[in-house]
CSV table of C-alpha atoms in Angstrom, one decimal:
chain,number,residue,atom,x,y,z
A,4,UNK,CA,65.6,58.8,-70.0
A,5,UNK,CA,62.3,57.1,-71.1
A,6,UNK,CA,64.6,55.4,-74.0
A,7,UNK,CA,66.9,53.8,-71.5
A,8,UNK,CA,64.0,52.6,-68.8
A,9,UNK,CA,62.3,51.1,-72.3
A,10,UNK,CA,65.6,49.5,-73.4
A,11,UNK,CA,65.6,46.0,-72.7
A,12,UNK,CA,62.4,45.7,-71.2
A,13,UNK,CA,62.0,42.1,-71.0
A,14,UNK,CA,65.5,41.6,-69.8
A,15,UNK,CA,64.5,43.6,-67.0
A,16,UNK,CA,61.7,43.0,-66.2
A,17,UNK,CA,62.6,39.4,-66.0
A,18,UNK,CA,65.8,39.8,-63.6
A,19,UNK,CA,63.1,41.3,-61.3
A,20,UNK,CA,61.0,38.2,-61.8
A,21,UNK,CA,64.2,36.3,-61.1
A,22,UNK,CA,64.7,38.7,-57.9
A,23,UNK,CA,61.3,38.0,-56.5
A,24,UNK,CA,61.8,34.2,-56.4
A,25,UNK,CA,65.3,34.2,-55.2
A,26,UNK,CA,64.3,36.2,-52.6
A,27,UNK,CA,61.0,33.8,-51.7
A,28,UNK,CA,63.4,30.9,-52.1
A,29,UNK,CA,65.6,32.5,-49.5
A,30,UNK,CA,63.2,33.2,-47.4
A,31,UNK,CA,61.7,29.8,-47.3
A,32,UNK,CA,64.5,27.8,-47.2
A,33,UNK,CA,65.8,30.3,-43.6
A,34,UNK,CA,61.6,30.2,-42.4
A,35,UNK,CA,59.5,27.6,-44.0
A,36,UNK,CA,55.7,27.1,-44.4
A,37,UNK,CA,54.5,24.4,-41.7
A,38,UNK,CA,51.2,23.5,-40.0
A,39,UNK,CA,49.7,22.3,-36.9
A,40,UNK,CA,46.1,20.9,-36.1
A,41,UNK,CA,44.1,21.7,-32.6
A,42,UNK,CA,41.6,19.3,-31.4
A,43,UNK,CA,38.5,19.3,-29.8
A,44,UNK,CA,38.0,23.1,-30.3
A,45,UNK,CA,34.5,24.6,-28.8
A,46,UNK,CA,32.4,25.9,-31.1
A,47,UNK,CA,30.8,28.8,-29.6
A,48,UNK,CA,27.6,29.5,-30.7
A,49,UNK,CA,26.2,33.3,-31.2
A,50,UNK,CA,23.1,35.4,-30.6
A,51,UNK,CA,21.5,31.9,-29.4
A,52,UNK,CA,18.4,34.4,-28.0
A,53,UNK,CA,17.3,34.6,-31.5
A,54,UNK,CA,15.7,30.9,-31.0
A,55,UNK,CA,14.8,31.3,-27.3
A,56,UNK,CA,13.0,34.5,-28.7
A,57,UNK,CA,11.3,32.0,-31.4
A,58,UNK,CA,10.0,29.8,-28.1
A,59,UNK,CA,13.0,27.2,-29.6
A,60,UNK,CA,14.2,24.9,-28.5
A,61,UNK,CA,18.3,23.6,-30.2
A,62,UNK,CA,20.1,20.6,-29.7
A,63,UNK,CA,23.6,20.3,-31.2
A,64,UNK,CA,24.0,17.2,-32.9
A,65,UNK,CA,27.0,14.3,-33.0
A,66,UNK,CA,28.8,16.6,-30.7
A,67,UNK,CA,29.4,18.3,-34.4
A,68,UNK,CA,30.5,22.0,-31.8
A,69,UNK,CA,33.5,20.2,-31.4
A,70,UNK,CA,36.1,20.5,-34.1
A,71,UNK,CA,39.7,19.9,-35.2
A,72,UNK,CA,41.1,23.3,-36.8
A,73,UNK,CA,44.3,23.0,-39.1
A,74,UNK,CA,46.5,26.1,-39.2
A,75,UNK,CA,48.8,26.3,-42.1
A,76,UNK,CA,51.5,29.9,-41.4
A,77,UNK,CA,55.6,30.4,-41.5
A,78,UNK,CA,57.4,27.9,-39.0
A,79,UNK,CA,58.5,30.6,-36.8
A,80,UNK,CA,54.6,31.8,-36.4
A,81,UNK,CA,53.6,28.0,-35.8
A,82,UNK,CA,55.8,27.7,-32.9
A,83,UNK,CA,54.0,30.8,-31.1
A,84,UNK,CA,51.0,29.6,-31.6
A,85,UNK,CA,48.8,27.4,-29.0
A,86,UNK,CA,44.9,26.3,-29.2
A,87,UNK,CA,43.3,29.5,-27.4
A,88,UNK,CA,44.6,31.3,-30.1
A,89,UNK,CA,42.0,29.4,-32.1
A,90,UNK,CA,38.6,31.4,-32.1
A,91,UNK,CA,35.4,28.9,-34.0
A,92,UNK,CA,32.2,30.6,-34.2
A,93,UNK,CA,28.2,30.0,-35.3
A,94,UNK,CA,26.2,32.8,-35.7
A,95,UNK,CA,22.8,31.4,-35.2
A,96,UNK,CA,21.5,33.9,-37.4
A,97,UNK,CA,22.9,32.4,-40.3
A,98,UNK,CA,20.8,29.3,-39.8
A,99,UNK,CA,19.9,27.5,-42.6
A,100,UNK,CA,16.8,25.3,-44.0
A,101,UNK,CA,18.0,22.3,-42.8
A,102,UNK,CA,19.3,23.5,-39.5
A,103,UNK,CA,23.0,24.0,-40.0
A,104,UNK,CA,25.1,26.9,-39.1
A,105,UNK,CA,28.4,27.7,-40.9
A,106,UNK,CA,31.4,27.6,-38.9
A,107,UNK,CA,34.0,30.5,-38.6
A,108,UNK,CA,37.5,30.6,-37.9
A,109,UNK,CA,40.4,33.2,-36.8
A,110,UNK,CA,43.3,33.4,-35.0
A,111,UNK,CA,42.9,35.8,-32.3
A,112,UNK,CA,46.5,37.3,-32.7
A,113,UNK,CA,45.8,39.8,-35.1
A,114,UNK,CA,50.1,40.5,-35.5
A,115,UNK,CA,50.1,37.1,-36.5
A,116,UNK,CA,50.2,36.3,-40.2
A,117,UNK,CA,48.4,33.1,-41.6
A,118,UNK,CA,48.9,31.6,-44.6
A,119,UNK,CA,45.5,29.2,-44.2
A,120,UNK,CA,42.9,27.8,-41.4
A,121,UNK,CA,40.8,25.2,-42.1
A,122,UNK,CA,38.0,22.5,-39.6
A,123,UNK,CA,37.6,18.8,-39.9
A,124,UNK,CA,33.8,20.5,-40.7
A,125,UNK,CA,32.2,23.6,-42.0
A,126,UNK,CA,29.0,23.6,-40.0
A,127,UNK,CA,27.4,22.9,-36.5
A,128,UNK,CA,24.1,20.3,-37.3
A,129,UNK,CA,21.5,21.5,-34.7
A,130,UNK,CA,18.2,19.6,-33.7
A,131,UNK,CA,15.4,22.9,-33.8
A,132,UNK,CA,12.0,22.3,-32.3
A,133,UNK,CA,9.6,23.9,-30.4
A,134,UNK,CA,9.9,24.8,-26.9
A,135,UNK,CA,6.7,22.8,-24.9
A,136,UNK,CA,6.4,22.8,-21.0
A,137,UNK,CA,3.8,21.1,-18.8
A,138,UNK,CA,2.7,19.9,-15.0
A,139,UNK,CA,3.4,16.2,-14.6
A,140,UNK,CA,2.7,13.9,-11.3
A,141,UNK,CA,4.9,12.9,-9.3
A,142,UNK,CA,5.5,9.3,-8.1
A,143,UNK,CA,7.0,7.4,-5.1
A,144,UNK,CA,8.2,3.5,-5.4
A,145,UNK,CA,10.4,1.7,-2.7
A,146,UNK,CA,13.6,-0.5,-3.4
A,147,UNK,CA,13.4,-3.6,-1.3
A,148,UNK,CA,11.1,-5.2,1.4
A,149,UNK,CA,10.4,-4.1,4.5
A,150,UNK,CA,11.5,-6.4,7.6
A,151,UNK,CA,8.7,-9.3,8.1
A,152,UNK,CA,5.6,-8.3,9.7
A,153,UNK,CA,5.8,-5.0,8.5
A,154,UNK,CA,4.6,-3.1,5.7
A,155,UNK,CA,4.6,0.5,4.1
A,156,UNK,CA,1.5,1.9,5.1
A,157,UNK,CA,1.8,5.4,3.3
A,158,UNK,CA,4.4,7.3,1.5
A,159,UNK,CA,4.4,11.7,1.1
A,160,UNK,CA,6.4,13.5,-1.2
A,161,UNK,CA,6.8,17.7,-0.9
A,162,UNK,CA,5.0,17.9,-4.1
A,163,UNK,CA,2.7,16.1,-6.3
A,164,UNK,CA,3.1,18.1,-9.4
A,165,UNK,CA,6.4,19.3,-10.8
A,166,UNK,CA,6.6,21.2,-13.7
A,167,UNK,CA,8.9,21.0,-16.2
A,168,UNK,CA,10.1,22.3,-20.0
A,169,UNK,CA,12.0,21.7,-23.2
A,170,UNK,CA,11.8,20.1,-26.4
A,171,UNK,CA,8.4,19.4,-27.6
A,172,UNK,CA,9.3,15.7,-28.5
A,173,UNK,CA,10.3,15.3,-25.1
A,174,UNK,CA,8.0,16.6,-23.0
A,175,UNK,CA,5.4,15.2,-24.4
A,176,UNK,CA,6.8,12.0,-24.3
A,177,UNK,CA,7.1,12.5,-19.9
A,178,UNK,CA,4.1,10.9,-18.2
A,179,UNK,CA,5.0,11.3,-14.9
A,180,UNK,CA,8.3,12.4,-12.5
A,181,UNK,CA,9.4,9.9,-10.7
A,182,UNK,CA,11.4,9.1,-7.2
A,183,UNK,CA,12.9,5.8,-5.7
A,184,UNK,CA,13.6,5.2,-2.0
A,185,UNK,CA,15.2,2.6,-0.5
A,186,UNK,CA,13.1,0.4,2.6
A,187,UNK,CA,15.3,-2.8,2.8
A,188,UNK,CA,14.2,-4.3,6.2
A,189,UNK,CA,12.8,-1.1,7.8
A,190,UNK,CA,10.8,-1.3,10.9
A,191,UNK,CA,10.8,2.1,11.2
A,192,UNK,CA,9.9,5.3,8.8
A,193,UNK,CA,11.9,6.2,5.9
A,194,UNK,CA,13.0,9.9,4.8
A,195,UNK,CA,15.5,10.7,2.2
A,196,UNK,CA,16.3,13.3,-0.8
A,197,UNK,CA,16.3,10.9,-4.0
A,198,UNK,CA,16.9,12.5,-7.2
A,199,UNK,CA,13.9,13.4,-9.6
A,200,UNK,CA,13.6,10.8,-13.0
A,201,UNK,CA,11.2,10.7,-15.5
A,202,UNK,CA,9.3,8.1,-17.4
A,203,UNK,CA,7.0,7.4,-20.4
A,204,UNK,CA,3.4,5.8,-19.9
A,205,UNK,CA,4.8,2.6,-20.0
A,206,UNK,CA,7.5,3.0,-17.4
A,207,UNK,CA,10.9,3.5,-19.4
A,208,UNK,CA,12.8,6.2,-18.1
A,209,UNK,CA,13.3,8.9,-20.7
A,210,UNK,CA,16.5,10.8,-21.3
A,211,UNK,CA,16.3,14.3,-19.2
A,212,UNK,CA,19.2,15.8,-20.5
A,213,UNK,CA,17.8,18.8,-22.3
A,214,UNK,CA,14.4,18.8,-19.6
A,215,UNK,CA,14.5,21.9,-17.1
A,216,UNK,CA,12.8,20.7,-14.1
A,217,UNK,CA,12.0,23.1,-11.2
A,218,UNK,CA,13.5,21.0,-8.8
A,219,UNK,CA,16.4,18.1,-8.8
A,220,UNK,CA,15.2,16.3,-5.7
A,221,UNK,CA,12.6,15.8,-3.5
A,222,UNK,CA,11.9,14.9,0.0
A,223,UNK,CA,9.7,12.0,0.6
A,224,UNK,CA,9.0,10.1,3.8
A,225,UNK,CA,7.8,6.4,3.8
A,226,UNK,CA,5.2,5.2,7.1
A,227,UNK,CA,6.5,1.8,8.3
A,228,UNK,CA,3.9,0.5,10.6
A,229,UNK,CA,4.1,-3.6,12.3
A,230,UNK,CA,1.3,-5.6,11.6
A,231,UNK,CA,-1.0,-7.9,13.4
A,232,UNK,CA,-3.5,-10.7,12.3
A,233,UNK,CA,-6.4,-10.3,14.9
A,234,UNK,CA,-9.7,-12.0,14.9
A,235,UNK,CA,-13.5,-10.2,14.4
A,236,UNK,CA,-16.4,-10.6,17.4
A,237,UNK,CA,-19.4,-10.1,17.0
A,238,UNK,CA,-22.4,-10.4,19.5
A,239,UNK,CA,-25.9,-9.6,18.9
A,240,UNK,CA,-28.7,-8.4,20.8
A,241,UNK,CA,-32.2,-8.3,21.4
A,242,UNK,CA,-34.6,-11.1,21.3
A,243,UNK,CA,-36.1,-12.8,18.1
A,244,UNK,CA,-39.3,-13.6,17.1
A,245,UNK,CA,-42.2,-15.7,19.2
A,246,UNK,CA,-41.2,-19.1,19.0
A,247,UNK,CA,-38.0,-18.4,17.8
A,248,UNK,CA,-34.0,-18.3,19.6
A,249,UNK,CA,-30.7,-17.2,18.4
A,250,UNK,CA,-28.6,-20.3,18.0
A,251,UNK,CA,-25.3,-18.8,19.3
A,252,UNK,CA,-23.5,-18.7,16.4
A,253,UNK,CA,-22.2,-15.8,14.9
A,254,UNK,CA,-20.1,-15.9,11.9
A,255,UNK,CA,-17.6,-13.1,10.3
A,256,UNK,CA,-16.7,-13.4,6.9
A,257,UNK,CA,-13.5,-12.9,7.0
A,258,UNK,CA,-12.9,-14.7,10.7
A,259,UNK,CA,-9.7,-12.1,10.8
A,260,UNK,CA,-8.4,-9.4,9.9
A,261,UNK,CA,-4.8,-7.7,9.2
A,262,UNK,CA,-4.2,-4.4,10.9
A,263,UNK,CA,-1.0,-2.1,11.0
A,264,UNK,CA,0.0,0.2,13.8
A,265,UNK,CA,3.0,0.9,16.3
A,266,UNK,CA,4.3,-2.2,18.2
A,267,UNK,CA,3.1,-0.5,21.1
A,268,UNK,CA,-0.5,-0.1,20.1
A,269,UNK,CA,-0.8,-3.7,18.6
A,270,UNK,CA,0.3,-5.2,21.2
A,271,UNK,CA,-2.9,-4.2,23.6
A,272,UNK,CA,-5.3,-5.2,20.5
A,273,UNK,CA,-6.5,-8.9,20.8
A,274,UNK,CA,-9.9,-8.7,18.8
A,275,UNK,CA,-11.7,-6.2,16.4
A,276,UNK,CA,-15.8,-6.4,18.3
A,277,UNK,CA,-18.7,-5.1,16.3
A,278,UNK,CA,-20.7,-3.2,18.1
A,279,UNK,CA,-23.7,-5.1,19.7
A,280,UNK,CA,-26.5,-2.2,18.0
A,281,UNK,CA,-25.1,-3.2,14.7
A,282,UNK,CA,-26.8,-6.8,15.4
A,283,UNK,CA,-30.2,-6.2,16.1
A,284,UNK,CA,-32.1,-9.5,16.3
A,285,UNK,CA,-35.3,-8.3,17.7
A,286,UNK,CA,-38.5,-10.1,16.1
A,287,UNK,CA,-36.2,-11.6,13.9
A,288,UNK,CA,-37.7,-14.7,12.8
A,289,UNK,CA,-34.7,-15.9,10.3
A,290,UNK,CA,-31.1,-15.2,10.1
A,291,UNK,CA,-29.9,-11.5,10.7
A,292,UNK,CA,-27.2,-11.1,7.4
A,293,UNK,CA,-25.4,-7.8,7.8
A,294,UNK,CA,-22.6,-5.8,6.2
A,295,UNK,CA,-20.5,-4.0,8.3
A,296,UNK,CA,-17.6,-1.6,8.1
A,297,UNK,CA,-15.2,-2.3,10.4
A,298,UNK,CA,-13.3,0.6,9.6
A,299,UNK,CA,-15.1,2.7,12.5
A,300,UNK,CA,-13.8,0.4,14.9
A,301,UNK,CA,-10.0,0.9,14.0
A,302,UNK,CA,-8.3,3.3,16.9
A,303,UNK,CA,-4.8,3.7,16.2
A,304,UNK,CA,-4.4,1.5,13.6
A,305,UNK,CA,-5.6,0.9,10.1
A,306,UNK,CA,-6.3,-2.2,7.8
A,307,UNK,CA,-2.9,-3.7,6.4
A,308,UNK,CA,-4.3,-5.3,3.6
A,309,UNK,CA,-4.9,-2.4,0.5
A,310,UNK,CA,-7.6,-4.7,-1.3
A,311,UNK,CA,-9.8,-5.3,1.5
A,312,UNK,CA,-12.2,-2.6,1.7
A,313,UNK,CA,-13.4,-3.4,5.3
A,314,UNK,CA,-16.9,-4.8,5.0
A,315,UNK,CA,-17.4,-7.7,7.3
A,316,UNK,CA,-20.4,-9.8,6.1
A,317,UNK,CA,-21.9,-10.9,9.1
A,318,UNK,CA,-24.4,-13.9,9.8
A,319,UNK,CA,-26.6,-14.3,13.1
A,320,UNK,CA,-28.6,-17.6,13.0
A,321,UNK,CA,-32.1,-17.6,14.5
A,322,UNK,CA,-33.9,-20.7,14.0
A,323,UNK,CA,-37.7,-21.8,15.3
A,324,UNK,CA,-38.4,-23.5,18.8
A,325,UNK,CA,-38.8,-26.8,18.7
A,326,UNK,CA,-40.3,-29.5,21.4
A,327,UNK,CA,-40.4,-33.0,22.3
A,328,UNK,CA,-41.9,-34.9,25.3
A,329,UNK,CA,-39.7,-37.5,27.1
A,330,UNK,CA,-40.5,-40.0,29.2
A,331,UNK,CA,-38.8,-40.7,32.5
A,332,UNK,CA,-39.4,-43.1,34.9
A,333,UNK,CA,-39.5,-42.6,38.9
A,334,UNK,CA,-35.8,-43.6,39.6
A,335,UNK,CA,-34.8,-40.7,37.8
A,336,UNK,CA,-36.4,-38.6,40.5
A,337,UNK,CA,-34.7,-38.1,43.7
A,338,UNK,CA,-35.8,-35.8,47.1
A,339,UNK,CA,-33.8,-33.9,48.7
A,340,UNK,CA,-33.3,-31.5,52.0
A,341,UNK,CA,-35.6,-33.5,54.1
A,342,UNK,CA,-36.2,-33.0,58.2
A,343,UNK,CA,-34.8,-34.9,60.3
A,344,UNK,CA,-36.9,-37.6,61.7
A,345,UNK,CA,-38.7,-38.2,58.4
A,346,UNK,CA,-38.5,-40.7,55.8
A,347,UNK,CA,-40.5,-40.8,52.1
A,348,UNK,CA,-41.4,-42.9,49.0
A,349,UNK,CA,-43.4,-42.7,46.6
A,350,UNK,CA,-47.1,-43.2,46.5
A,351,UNK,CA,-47.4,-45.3,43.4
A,352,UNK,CA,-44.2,-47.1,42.1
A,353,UNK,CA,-43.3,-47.5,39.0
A,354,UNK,CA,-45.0,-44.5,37.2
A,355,UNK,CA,-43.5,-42.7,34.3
A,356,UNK,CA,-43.4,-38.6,34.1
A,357,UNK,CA,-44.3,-37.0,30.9
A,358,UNK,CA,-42.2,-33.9,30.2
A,359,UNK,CA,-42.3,-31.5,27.2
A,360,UNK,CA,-39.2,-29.2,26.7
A,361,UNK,CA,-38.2,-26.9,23.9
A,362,UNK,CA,-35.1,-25.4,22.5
A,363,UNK,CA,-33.2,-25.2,19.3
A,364,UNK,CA,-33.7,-28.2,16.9
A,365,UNK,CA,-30.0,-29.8,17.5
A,366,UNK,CA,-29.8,-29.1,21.2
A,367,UNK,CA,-33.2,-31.0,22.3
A,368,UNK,CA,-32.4,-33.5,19.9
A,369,UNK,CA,-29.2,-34.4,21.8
A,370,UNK,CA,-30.6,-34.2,25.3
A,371,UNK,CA,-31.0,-38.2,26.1
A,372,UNK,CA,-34.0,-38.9,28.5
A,373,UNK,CA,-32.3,-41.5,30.3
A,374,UNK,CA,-29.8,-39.2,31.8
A,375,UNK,CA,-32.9,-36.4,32.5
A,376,UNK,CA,-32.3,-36.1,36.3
A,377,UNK,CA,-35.3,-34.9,38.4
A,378,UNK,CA,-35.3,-33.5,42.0
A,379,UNK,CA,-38.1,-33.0,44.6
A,380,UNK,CA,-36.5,-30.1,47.2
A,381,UNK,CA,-38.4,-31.1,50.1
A,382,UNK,CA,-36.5,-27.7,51.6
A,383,UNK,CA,-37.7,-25.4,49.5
A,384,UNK,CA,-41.1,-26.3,48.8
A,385,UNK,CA,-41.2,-25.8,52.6
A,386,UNK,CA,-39.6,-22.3,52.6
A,387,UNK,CA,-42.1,-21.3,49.7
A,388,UNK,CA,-45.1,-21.8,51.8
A,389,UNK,CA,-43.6,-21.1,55.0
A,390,UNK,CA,-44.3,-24.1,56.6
A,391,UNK,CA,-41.7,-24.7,60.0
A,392,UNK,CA,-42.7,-28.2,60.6
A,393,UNK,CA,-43.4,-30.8,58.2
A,394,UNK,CA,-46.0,-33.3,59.4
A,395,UNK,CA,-46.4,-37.0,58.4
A,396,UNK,CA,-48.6,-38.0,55.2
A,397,UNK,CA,-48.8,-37.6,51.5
A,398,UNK,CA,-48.2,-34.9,49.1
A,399,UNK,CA,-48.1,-33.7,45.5
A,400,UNK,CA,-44.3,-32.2,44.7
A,401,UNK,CA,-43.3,-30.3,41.6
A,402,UNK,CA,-40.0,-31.7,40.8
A,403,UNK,CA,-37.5,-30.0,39.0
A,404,UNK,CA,-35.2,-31.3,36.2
A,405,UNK,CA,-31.7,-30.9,35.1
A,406,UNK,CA,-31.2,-29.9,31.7
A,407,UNK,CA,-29.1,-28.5,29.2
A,408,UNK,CA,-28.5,-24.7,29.6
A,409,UNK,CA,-30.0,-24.1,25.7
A,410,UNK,CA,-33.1,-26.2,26.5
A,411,UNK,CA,-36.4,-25.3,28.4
A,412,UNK,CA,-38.8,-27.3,30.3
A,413,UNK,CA,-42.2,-26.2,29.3
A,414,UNK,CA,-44.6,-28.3,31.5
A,415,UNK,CA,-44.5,-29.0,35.3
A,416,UNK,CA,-44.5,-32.6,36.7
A,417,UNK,CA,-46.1,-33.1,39.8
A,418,UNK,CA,-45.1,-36.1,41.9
A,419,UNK,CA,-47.2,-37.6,44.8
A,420,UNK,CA,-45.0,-38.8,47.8
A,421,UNK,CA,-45.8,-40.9,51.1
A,422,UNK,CA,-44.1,-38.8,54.1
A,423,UNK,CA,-43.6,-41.0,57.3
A,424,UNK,CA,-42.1,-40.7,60.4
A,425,UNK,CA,-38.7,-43.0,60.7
A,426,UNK,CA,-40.2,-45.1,63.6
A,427,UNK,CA,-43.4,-45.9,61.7
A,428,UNK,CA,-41.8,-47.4,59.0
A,429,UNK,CA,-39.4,-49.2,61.0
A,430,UNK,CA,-42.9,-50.1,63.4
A,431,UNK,CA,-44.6,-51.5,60.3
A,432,UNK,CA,-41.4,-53.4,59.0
A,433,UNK,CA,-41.4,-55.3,62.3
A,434,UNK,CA,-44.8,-55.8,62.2
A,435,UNK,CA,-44.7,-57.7,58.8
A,436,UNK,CA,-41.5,-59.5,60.0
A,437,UNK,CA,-44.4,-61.3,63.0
């Protein structure tokens, strides 16, 4: 038996050859070898704890977790097969150096035979850092104007603070969160839900893509108050020094200021008055210069303008008495209110009066003698010494002068005046006339 297996080995054992590869042949000409390529197949990536674990923080880079996966199997297993039948995985514990994971692939149908599977790459590239997270502020800015005559008084957001995490490189490249609302021609408040941004300390917006925030939005509500230019008062009191009187002018620096409020409230607000005990003038003997904060006066409203800071310099002038004597001449003195039955002139004719009167420097300066008026009331010189019945003959008369309401009259001029009966002096004209 052994002699004939041995005879003619070679010859044998080369019709089997023969055998094999007519049989392949057969078989691949009835169900040949084919292929077919799956795109944009998910990576999935495993036991990603391990970094989160580690306080890491991974990025996948170039979108490199996306694949193309070639299949190469029999024609008739081709056909059955689809891309969920395509399984790519990274296990993250295979992560190398240079932060790459080696990709695996399988086809899920395990009755399915495969001749080869192959990806357009053998690895997922990751970014690794550390994982950082802070507290940043949170900022409000307005799109637009407001309407004319209006302005944003205030703004108030839920939070201040917001806190947020991820990537070392990017958090610490956040300065602040912030939030834009829009207040195009608004006369009345603004609310809204505007979605939370970041920025960098010099106001680019940095990408938030891998930053976990606590919060996407944020409620914020803008103050839209009218505004109104009104002027300062400002009246003193008390009186200055010996020798000395206020001048009546009272200056504000600023003359006016801006204030903000409800249409309704501005409209019953003509003026912004200081206080008269902030102006204190007593014994003054030179200008009263004050600061004042007109910020206590403000009921309702508030200053529109954000760089003024409300001090009101004020400025009371005070300046010294002065005097000067005038001269006036008797037709510039006229009596009044007398009785019936009664005529007068004067005693001497043609005098001149000497009268000194005081006031401010520019006010007595302007007073022009010529026009200095000067009464004798006959009346009330008679009422002040309770005399009923005025009898005929000659008397010394204050009189009293018209002058400017800023200016005094500091001496008294007496007048001497004849008093007659009207018959006598009609008696003595007709006596003259023979």
């Amino acid at each position: 038996m052994k002699k004939r297996i041995l005879n003619n080995l070679g010859l044998k054992l080369l019709s089997i050859s023969l055998a094999i590869v007519l049989w392949f042949l057969v078989v691949m000409a009835d169900n040949p070898k084919d292929s077919v390529t799956f795109s944009n197949i998910q990576v999935t990536l495993l036991n990603t704890e391990l970094l989160e674990e580690g306080n890491k923080f991974y990025e996948v880079l170039e979108g490199s977790d996306r694949i193309r996966v070639t299949v190469e199997a029999p024609r008739n297993v081709i056909k059955e097969l689809s891309a969920s039948d395509v399984a790519a995985e990274a296990d993250i514990s295979r992560l190398t150096e240079v932060n790459t994971v080696p990709i695996s692939l399988q086809v899920l149908n395990d009755e399915v035979e495969i001749l080869d599977i192959r990806g357009s790459r053998d690895s997922v590239r990751l970014n690794v850092e550390e994982k950082a997270s802070k507290w940043v502020g949170v900022r409000c800015t307005t799109i637009g104007s407001v309407a004319e005559n209006y302005i944003i008084s205030s703004s108030k957001v839920d939070q201040t603070r917001i806190e947020i995490s991820g990537p070392i490189s990017a958090v610490e490249r956040i300065s602040y969160a912030g939030l834009e609302i829009d207040v195009s021609d608004a006369t009345t408040n603004v609310s809204g839900n505007p979605d939370i941004h970041f920025y960098d300390a010099e106001g680019k917006q940095v990408d938030d893509t891998n930053i976990v925030k606590n919060a996407q939005t944020m409620h914020v509500e803008i103050e839209v108050l009218a505004t109104k230019e009104v002027p300062v008062e400002a009246i003193p009191t008390g009186t200055p020094a010996e020798g000395h009187l206020a001048t009546g002018v009272v200056v504000c620096d600023p003359p006016t200021v801006l204030i903000a409020g409800t249409p309704t409230v501005l409209a019953d607000l003509s003026k912004l008055t200081i206080a008269e005990r902030e102006l204190d003038i007593t014994d003054k003997d030179g200008d009263l210069v004050k600061d004042v904060d007109i910020r206590k006066y403000l009921d309702k409203v508030k200053l529109a303008d954000g760089e003024f800071n409300g001090i009101v310099n004020v400025t009371v002038y005070i300046e010294p008495i002065v005097e000067r004597n005038l001269t006036l001449a008797q037709s510039n003195i006229t009596l009044i209110n007398l009785p019936e039955g009664l005529e007068w002139e004067f005693t001497h004719e043609q005098e001149t009066y000497r009268l000194r009167i005081s006031g401010l420097d520019d006010a007595v300066s302007a007073v022009n003698q010529a026009e200095v008026k000067g009464t004798i009331d006959i009346g009330a010189w008679m009422a002040d010494r309770n005399v009923e019945e005025l009898t005929p003959g000659e008397y010394e008369m204050p009189v009293a002068f018209t002058l400017p309401g800023n200016v005094e009259q500091e001496n008294e001029v007496r007048v001497r005046v004849n008093i007659r009966e009207l018959n006598e002096i009609e008696n003595g004209q007709n006596e003259g006339e023979e």
